[in-house]
mmCIF file of C-alpha atoms in Angstrom:
data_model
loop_
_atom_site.group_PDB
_atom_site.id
_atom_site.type_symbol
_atom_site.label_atom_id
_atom_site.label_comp_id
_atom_site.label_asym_id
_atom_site.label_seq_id
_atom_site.Cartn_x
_atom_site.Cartn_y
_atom_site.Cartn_z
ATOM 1 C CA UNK A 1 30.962 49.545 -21.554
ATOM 2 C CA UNK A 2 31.543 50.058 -17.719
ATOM 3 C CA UNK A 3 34.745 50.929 -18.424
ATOM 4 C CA UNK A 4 33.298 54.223 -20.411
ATOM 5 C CA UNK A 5 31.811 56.057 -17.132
ATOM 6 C CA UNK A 6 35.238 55.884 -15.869
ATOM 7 C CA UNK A 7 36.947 57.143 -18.419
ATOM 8 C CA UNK A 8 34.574 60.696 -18.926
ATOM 9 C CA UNK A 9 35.290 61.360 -15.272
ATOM 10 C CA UNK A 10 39.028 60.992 -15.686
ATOM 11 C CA UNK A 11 38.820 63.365 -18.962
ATOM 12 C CA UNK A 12 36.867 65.558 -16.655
ATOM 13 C CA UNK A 13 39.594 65.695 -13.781
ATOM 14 C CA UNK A 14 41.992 66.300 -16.344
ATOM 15 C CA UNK A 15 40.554 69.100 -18.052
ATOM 16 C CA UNK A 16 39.961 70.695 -14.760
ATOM 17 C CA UNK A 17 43.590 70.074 -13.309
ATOM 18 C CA UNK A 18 45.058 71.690 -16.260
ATOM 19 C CA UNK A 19 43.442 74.926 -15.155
ATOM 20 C CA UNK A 20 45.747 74.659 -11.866
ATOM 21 C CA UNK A 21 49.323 74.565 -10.938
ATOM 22 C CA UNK A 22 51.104 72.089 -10.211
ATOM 23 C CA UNK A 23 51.776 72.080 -6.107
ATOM 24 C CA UNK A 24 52.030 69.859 -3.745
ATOM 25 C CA UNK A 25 49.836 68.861 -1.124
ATOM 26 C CA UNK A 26 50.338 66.334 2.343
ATOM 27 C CA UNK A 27 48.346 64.717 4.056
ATOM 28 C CA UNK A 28 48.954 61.671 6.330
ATOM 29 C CA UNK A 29 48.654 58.126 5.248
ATOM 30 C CA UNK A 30 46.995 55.641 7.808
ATOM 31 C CA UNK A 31 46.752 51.935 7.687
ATOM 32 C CA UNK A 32 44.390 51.204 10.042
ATOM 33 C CA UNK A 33 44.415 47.529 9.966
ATOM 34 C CA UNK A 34 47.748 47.719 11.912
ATOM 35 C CA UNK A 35 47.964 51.292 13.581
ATOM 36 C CA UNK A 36 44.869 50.437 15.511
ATOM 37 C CA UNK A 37 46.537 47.535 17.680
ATOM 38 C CA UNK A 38 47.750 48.441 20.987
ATOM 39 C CA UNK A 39 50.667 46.713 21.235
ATOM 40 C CA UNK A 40 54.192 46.491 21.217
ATOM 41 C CA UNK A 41 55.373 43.884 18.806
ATOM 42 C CA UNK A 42 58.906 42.230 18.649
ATOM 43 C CA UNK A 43 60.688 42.319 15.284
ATOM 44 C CA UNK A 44 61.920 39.033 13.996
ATOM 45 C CA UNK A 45 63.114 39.938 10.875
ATOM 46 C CA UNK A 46 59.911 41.777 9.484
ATOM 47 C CA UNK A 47 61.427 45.350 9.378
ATOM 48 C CA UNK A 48 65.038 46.270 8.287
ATOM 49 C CA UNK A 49 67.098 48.412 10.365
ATOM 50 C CA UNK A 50 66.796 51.970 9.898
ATOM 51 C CA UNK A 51 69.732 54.128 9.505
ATOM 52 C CA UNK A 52 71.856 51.465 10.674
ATOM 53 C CA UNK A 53 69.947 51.394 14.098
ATOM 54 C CA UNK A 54 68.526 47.959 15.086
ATOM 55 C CA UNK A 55 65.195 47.450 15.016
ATOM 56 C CA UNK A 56 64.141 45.566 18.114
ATOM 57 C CA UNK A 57 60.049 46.158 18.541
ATOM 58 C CA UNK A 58 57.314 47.916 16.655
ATOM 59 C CA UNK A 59 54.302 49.596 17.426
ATOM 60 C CA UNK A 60 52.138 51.217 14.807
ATOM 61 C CA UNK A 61 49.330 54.242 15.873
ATOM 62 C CA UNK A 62 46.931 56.276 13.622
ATOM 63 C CA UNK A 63 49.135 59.024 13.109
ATOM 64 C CA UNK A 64 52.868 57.908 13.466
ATOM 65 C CA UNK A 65 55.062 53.823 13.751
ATOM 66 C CA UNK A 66 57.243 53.869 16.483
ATOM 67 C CA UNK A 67 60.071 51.241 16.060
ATOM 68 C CA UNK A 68 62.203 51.194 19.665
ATOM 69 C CA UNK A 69 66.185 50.527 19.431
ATOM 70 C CA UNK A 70 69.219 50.335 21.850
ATOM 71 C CA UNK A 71 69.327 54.283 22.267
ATOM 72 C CA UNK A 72 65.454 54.782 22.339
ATOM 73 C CA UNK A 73 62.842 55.651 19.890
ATOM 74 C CA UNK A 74 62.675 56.120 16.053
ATOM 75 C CA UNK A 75 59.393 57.922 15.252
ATOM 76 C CA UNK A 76 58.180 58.033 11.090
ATOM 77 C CA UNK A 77 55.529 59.816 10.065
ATOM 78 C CA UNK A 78 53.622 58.833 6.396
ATOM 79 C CA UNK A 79 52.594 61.364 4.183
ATOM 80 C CA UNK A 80 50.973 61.299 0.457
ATOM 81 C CA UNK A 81 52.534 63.767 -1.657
ATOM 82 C CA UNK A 82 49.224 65.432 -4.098
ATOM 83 C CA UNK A 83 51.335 66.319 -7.389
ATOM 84 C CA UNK A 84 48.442 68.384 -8.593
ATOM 85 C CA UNK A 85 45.244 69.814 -6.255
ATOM 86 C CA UNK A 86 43.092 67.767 -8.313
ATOM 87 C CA UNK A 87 44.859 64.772 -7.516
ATOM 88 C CA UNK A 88 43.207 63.475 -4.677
ATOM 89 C CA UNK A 89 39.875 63.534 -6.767
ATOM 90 C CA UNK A 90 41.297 61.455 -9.118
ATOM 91 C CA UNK A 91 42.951 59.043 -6.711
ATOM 92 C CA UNK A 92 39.066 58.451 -5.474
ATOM 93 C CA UNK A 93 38.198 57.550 -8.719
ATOM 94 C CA UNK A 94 40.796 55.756 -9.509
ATOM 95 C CA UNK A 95 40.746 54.031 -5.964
ATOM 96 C CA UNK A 96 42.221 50.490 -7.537
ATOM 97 C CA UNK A 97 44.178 51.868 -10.478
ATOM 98 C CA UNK A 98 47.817 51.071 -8.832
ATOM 99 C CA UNK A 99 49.587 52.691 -12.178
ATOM 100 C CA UNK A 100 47.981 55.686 -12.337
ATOM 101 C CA UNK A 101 47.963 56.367 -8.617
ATOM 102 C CA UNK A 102 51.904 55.770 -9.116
ATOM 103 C CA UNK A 103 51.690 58.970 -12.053
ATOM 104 C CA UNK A 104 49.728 61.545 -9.443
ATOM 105 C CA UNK A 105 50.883 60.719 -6.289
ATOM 106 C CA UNK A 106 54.262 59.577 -4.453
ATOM 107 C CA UNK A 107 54.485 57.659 -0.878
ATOM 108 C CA UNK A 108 57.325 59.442 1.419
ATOM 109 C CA UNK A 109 58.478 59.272 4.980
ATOM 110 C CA UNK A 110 60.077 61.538 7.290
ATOM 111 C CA UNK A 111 61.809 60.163 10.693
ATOM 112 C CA UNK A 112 62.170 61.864 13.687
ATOM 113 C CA UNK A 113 65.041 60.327 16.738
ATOM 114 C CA UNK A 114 64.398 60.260 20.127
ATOM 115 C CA UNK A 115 67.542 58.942 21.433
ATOM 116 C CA UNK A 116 68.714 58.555 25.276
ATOM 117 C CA UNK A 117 72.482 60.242 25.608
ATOM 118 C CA UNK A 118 75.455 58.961 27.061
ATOM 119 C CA UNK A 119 73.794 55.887 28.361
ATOM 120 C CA UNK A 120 74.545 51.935 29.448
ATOM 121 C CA UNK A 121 76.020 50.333 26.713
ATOM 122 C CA UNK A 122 75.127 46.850 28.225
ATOM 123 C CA UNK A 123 71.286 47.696 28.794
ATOM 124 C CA UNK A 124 68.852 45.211 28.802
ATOM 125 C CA UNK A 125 65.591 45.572 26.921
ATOM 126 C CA UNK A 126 62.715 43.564 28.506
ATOM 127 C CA UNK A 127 59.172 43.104 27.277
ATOM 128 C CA UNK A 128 56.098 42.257 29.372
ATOM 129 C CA UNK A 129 52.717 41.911 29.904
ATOM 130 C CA UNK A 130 51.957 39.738 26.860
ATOM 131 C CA UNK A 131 49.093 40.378 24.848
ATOM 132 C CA UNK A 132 46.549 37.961 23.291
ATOM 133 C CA UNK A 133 47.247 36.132 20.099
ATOM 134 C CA UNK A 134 50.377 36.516 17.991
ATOM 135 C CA UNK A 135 50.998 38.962 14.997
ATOM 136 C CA UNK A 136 51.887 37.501 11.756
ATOM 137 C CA UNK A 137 53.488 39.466 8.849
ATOM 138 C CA UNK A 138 53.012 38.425 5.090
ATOM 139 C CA UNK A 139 55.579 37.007 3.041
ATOM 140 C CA UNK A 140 57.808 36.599 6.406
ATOM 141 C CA UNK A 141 55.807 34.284 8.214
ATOM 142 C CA UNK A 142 57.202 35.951 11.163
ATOM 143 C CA UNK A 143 54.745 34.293 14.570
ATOM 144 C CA UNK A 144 55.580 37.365 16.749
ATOM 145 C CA UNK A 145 54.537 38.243 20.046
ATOM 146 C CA UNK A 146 52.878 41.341 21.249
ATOM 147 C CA UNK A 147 53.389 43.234 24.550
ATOM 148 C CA UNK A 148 52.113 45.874 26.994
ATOM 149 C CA UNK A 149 55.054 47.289 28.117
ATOM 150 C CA UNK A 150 58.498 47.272 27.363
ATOM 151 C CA UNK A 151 61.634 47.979 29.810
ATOM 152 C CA UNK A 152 65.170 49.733 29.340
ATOM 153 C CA UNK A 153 66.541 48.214 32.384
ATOM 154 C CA UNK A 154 69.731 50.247 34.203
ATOM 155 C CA UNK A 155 70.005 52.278 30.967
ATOM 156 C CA UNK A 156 71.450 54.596 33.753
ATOM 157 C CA UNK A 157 72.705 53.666 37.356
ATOM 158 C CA UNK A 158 69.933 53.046 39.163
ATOM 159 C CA UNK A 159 67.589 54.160 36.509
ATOM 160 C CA UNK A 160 65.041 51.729 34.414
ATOM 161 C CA UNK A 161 62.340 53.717 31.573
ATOM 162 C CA UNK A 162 59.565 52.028 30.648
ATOM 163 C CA UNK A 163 58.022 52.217 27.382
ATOM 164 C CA UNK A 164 53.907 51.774 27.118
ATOM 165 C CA UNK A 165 50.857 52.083 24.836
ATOM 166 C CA UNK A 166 47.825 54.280 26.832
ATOM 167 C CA UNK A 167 44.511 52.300 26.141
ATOM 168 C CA UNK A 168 42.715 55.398 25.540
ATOM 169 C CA UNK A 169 44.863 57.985 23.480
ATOM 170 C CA UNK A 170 47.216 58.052 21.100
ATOM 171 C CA UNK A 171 50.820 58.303 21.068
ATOM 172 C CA UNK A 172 53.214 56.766 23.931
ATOM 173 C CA UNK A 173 53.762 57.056 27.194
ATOM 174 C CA UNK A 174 57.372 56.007 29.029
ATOM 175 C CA UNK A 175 58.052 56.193 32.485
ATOM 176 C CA UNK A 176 61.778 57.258 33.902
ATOM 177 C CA UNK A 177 62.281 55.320 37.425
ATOM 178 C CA UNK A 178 65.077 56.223 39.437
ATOM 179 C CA UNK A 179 65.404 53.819 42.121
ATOM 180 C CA UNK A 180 67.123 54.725 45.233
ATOM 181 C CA UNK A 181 70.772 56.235 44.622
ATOM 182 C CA UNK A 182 69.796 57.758 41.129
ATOM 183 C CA UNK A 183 71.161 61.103 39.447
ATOM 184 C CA UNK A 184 68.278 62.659 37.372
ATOM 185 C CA UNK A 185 70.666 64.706 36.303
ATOM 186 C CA UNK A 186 72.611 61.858 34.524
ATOM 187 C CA UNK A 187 68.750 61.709 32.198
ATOM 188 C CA UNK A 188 69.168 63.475 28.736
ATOM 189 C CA UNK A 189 66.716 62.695 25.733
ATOM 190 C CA UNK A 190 68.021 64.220 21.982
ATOM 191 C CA UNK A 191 65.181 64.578 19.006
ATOM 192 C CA UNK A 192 67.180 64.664 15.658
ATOM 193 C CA UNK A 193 66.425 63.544 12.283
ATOM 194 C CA UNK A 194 63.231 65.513 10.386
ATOM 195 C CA UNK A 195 63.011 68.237 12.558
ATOM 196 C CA UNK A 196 62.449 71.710 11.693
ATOM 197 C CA UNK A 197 62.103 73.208 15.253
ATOM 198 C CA UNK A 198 61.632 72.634 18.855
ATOM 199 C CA UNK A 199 60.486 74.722 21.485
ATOM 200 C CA UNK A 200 58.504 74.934 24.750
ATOM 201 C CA UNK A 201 55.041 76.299 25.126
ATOM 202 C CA UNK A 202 53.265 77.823 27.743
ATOM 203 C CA UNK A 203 51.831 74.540 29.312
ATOM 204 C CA UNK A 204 55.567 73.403 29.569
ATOM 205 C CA UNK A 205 54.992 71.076 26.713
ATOM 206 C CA UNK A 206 58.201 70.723 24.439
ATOM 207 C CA UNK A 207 56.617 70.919 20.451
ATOM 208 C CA UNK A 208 58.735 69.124 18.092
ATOM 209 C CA UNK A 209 57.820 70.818 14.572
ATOM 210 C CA UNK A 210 58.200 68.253 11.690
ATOM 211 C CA UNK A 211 57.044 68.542 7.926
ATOM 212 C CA UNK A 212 53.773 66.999 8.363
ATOM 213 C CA UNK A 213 52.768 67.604 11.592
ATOM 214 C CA UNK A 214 53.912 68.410 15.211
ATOM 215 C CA UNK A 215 55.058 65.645 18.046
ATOM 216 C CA UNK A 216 54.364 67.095 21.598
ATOM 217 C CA UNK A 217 56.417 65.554 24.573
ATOM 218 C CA UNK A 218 53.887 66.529 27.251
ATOM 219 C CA UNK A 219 54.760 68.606 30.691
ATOM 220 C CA UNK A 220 55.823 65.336 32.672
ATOM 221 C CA UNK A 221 54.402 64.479 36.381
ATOM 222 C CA UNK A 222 56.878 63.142 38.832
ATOM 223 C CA UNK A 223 55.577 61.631 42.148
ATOM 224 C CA UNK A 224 57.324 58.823 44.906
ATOM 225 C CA UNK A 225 56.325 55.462 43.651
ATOM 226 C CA UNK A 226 54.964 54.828 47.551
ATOM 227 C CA UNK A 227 52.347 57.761 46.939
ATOM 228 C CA UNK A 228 53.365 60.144 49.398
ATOM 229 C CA UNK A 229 52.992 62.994 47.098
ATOM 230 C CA UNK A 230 53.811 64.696 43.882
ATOM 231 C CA UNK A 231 56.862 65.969 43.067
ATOM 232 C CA UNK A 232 57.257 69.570 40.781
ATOM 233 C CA UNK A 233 59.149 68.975 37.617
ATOM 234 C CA UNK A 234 60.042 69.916 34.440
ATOM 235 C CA UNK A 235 60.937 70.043 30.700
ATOM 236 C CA UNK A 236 64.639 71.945 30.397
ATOM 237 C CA UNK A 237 65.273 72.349 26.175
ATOM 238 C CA UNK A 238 68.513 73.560 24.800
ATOM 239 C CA UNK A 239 69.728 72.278 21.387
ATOM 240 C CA UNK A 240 67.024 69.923 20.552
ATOM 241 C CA UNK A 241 68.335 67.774 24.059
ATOM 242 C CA UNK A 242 65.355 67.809 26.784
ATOM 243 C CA UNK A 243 66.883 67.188 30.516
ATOM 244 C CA UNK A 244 64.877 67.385 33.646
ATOM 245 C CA UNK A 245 64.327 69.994 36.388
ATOM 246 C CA UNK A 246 63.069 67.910 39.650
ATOM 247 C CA UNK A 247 62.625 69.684 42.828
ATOM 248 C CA UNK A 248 63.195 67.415 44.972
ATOM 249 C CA UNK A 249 64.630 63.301 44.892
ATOM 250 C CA UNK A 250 64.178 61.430 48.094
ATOM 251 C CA UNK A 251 67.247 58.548 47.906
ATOM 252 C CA UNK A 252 65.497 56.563 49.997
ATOM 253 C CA UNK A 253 62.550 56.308 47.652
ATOM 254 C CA UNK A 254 61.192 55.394 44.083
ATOM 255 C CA UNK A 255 60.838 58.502 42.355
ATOM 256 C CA UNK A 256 59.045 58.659 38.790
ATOM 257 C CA UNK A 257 58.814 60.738 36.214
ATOM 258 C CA UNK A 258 55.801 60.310 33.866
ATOM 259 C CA UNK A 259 55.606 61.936 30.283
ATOM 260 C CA UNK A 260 53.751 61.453 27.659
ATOM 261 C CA UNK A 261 54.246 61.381 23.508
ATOM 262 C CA UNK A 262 51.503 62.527 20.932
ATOM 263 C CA UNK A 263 51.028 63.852 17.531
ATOM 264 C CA UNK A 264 49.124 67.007 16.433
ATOM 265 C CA UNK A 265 47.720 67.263 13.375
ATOM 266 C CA UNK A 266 45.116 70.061 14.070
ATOM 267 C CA UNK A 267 46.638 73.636 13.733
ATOM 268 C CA UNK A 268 49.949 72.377 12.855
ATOM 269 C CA UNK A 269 49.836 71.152 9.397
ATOM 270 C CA UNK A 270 51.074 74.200 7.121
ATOM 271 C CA UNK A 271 49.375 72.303 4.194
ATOM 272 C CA UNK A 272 45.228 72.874 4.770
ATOM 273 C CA UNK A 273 44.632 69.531 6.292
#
């Protein structure tokens, strides 16, 4: 008998989905229980490589996973494809009903590279700043430990970039630090992969336009490490490879450069949500 409530509202759905086309719709997929940890997790085995790029830590936010390799970042954004506009009604009334869910709606990914060019084939990769606890993942049994920050160390002469999670936004942050005797001109970052577009906007943001939503590498601030001053810099795009315009580079001092990494799903999304 309580399975006959359930059944008139699916009839219902159905009878009203017929009366629309078939379209797609996106919208992003969150899993909360792990985006919302702020920390950057080693991989022992608990994710496969991707593309043939070595996975070497994790870290998972409400809108995008960012696993970190060799060359830099891999960015994948989740989506739920909406076979029908009705769908999503159903798939709240049919919140546990794994088999139909699989009928009206299909999981898909898109992956976006943010690789560093030309650099130090020997680099060394160093986390710190350990978090509490350990993070444990399912049928792996995987014990892994968590971290604040993580370091590309001489990934060009003279040059370190650190890789953290800001405590009160989303995305990630990464610092380039060119030590004394560094060539920021030697720094090149390429996006590749899922993306449709990429431009810079009047703030001197660079917009990387994706199908679900847009990543924004923020207008970066660049200042001596000895706080003497900032330093004016800047974003410089051509084909999808962002360089950097610094005005001036001390070489007796630390000089960093300080961007920042976020998702926008507000006016972006071309599909109404």
């Amino acid at each position: 008998m309580k399975r006959l409530p359930l059944f008139f509202a699916f009839l219902f759905l159905l009878i009203i989905g017929k009366l629309d086309a078939q379209t797609e719709y996106k919208k992003p997929l969150f899993q909360a229980s792990i985006k919302s940890q702020k920390a950057i997790v080693e991989n022992k085995g608990q994710y496969a490589d991707i593309n043939g790029k070595k996975v070497l830590f994790t870290n998972f936010d409400n809108q995008e996973e960012f696993y970190f390799t060799n060359s830099g970042l891999i960015i994948k954004l989740d989506t739920v494809l909406y076979k029908k506009p009705w769908a999503k009604k159903l798939k709240d009334v049919f919140e546990k009903e794994r088999e139909t869910e699989k009928e009206f709606f299909k999981e898909t990914s898109f992956y976006l590279y943010a690789e560093w060019q030309n650099t130090n084939p020997d680099v060394k990769i160093e986390a710190s700043e350990k978090t509490d606890g350990d993070y444990i993942f399912g049928m792996y049994k995987a014990l892994c430990n968590g971290y604040k920050k993580i370091t590309y160390k001489n990934i060009y002469p003279n040059i370190d970039i650190e890789y953290t999670m800001p405590s009160d936004s989303s995305g990630i942050k990464y610092n380039i630090i060119l030590h004394p005797g560094a060539d920021a001109s030697n720094i090149s970052l390429k996006y590749s992969g899922d993306v449709t577009n990429m431009f810079s906007d009047n703030n001197g943001n660079i917009v990387i336009k994706t199908p679900l939503h847009n990543i924004i590498e923020h207008s970066p601030k660049s200042f001596y490490s000895d706080a003497t001053g900032d330093v004016a810099s800047a974003y410089i795009l051509r084909d999808n490879i962002i360089t950097f315009y610094i005005s001036e580079n001390n070489q007796n001092k630390t000089l960093v450069i300080d961007p920042w990494i976020s998702g926008i799903t507000g006016y972006t999304n071309p599909y109404g949500y």
